[in-house]
mmCIF file of C-alpha atoms in Angstrom:
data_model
loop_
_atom_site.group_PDB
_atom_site.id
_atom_site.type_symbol
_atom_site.label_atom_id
_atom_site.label_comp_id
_atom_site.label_asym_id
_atom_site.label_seq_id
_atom_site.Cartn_x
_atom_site.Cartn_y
_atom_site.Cartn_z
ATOM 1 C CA UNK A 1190 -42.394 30.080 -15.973
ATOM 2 C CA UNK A 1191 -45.649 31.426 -15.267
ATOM 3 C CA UNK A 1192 -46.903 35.019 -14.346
ATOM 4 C CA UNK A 1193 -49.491 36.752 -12.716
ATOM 5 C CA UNK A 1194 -51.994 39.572 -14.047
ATOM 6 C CA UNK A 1195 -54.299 41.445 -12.089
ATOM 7 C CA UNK A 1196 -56.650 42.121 -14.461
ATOM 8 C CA UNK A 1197 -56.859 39.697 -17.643
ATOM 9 C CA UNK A 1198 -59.284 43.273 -19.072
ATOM 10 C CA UNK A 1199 -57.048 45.326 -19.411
ATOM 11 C CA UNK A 1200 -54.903 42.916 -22.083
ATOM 12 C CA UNK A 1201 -51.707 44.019 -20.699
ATOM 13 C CA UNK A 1202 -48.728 42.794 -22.639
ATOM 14 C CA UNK A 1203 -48.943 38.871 -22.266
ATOM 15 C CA UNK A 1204 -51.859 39.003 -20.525
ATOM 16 C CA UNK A 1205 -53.329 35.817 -22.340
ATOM 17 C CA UNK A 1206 -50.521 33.638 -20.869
ATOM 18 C CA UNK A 1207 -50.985 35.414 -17.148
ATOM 19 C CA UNK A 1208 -52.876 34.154 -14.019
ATOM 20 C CA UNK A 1209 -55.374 36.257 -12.150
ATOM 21 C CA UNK A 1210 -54.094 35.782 -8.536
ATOM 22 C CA UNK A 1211 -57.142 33.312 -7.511
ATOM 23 C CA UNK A 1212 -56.289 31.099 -10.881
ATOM 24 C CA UNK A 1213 -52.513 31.340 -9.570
ATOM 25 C CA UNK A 1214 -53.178 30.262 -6.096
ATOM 26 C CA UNK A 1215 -55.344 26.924 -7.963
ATOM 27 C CA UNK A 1216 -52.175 26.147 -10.592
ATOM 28 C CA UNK A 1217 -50.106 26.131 -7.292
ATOM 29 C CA UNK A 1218 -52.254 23.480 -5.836
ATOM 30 C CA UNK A 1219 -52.221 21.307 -8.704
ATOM 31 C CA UNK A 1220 -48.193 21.404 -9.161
ATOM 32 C CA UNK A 1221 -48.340 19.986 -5.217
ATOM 33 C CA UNK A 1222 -50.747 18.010 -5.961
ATOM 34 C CA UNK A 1223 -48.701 16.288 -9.015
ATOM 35 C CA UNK A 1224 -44.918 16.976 -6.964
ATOM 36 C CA UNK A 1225 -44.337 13.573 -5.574
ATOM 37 C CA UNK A 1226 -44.454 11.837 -9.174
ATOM 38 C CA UNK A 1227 -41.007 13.452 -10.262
ATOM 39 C CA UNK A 1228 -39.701 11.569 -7.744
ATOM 40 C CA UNK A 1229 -36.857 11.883 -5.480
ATOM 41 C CA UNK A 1230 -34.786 15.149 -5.143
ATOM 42 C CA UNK A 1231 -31.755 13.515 -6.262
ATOM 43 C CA UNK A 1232 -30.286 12.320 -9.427
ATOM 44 C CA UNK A 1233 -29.215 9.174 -7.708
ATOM 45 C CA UNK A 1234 -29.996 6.223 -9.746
ATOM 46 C CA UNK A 1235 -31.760 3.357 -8.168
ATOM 47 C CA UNK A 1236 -30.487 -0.269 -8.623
ATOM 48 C CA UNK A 1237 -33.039 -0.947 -11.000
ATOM 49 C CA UNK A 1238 -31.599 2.202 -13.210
ATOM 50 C CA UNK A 1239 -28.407 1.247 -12.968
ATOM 51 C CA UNK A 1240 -28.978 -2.240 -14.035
ATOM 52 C CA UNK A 1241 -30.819 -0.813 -17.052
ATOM 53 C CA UNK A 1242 -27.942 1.778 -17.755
ATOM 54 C CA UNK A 1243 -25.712 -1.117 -17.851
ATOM 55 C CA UNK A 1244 -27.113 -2.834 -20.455
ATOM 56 C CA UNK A 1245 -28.729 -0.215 -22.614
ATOM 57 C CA UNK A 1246 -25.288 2.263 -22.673
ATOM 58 C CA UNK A 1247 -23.435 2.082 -25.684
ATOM 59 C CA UNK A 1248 -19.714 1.169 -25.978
ATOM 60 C CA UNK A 1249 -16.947 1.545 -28.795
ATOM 61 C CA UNK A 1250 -16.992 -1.989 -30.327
ATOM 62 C CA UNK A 1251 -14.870 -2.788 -32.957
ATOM 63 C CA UNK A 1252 -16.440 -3.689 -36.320
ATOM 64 C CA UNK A 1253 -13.889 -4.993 -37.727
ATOM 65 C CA UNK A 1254 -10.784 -7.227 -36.684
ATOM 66 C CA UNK A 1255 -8.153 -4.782 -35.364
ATOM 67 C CA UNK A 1256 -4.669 -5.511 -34.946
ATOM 68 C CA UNK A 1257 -2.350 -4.389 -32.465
ATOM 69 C CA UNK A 1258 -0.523 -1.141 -33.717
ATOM 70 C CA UNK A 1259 -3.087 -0.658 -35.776
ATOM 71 C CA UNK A 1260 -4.591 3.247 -35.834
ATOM 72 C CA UNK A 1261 -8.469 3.331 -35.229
ATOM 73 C CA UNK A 1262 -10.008 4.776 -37.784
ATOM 74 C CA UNK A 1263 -13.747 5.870 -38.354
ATOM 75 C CA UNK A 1264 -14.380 2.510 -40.747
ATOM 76 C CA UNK A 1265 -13.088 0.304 -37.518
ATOM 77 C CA UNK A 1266 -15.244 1.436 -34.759
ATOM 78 C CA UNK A 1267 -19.267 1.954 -33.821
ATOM 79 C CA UNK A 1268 -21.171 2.585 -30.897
ATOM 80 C CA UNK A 1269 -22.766 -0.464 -29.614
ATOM 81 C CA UNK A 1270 -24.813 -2.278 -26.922
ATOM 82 C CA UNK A 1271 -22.219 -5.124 -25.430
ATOM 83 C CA UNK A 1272 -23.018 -8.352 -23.637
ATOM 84 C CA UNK A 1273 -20.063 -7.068 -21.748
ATOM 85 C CA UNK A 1274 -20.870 -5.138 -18.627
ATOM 86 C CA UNK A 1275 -19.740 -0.409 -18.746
ATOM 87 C CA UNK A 1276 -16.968 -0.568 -16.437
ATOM 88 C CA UNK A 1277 -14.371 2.088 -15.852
ATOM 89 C CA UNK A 1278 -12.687 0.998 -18.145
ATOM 90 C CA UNK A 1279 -15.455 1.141 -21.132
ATOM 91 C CA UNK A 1280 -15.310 3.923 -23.761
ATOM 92 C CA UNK A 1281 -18.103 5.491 -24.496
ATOM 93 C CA UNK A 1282 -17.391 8.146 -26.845
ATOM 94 C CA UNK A 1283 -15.760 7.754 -30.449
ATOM 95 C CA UNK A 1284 -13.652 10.641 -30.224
ATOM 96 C CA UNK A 1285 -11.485 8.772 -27.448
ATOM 97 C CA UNK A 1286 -10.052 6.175 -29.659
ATOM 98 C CA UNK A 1287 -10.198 8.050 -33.409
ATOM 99 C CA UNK A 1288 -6.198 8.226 -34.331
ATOM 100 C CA UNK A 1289 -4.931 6.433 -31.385
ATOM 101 C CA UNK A 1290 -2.855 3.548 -31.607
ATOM 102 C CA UNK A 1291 -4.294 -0.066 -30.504
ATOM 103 C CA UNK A 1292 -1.802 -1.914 -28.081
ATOM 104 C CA UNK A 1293 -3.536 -5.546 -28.787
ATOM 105 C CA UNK A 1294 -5.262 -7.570 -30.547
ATOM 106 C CA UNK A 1295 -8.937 -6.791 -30.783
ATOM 107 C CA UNK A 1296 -12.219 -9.296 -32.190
ATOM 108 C CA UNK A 1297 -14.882 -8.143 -34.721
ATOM 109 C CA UNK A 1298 -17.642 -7.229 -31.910
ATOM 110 C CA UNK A 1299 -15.884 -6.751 -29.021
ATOM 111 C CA UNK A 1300 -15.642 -3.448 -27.057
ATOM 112 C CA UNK A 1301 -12.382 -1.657 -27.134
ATOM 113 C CA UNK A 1302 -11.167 -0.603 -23.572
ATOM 114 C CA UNK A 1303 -9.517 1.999 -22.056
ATOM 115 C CA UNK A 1304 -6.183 -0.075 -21.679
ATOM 116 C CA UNK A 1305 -6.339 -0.978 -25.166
ATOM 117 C CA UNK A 1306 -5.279 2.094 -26.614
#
């Protein structure tokens, strides 16, 4: 946010913080000036992004050996960085397996998926 004052003498209310209309009109040039660096209008990710995403999202990974029938609890499960690819059918909050029921078999350091619980 930024605001105009026409006369930075008078020390109007938040007149320190306001633009005389000529320093406006040069803070408006340098925000057009500096636009194209945000980049695209669009929160599209590129391929490169996405391959980063991939591999630097966290997944629910078992710490511990976890037998089926067994109920996840807080001691069992961490948020991790997996070899393993995010697919659809990663979890990626804790909260979505806390209580539930495991249907299989799961390995110390493996990510526990959707179809798992």
């Amino acid at each position: 946010e930024k605001h105009i004052t026409l006369d930075r003498e008078l020390e109007i209310e938040d007149y320190i913080s306001g633009l005389t209309p000529s320093a406006f009109s040069k803070f408006i040039e340098l925000i057009r000036k500096y636009e194209p660096v945000l980049g695209e209008e669009t929160f599209d990710l590129s391929d490169r992004e996405k391959e980063y995403r991939e591999k630097a999202t966290k997944s629910v990974v078992a710490v511990n050996n976890i037998k089926q029938g067994q109920v996840v609890t807080q001691n069992d499960i961490a948020l991790k960085r997996s070899s393993i690819p995010i697919t659809s059918k990663s979890i990626l909050e804790l909260e979505d397996v806390l209580g539930k029921k495991i249907k299989c078999n799961i390995d110390k350091h493996n990510p526990i998926l959707k179809d798992q619980i």
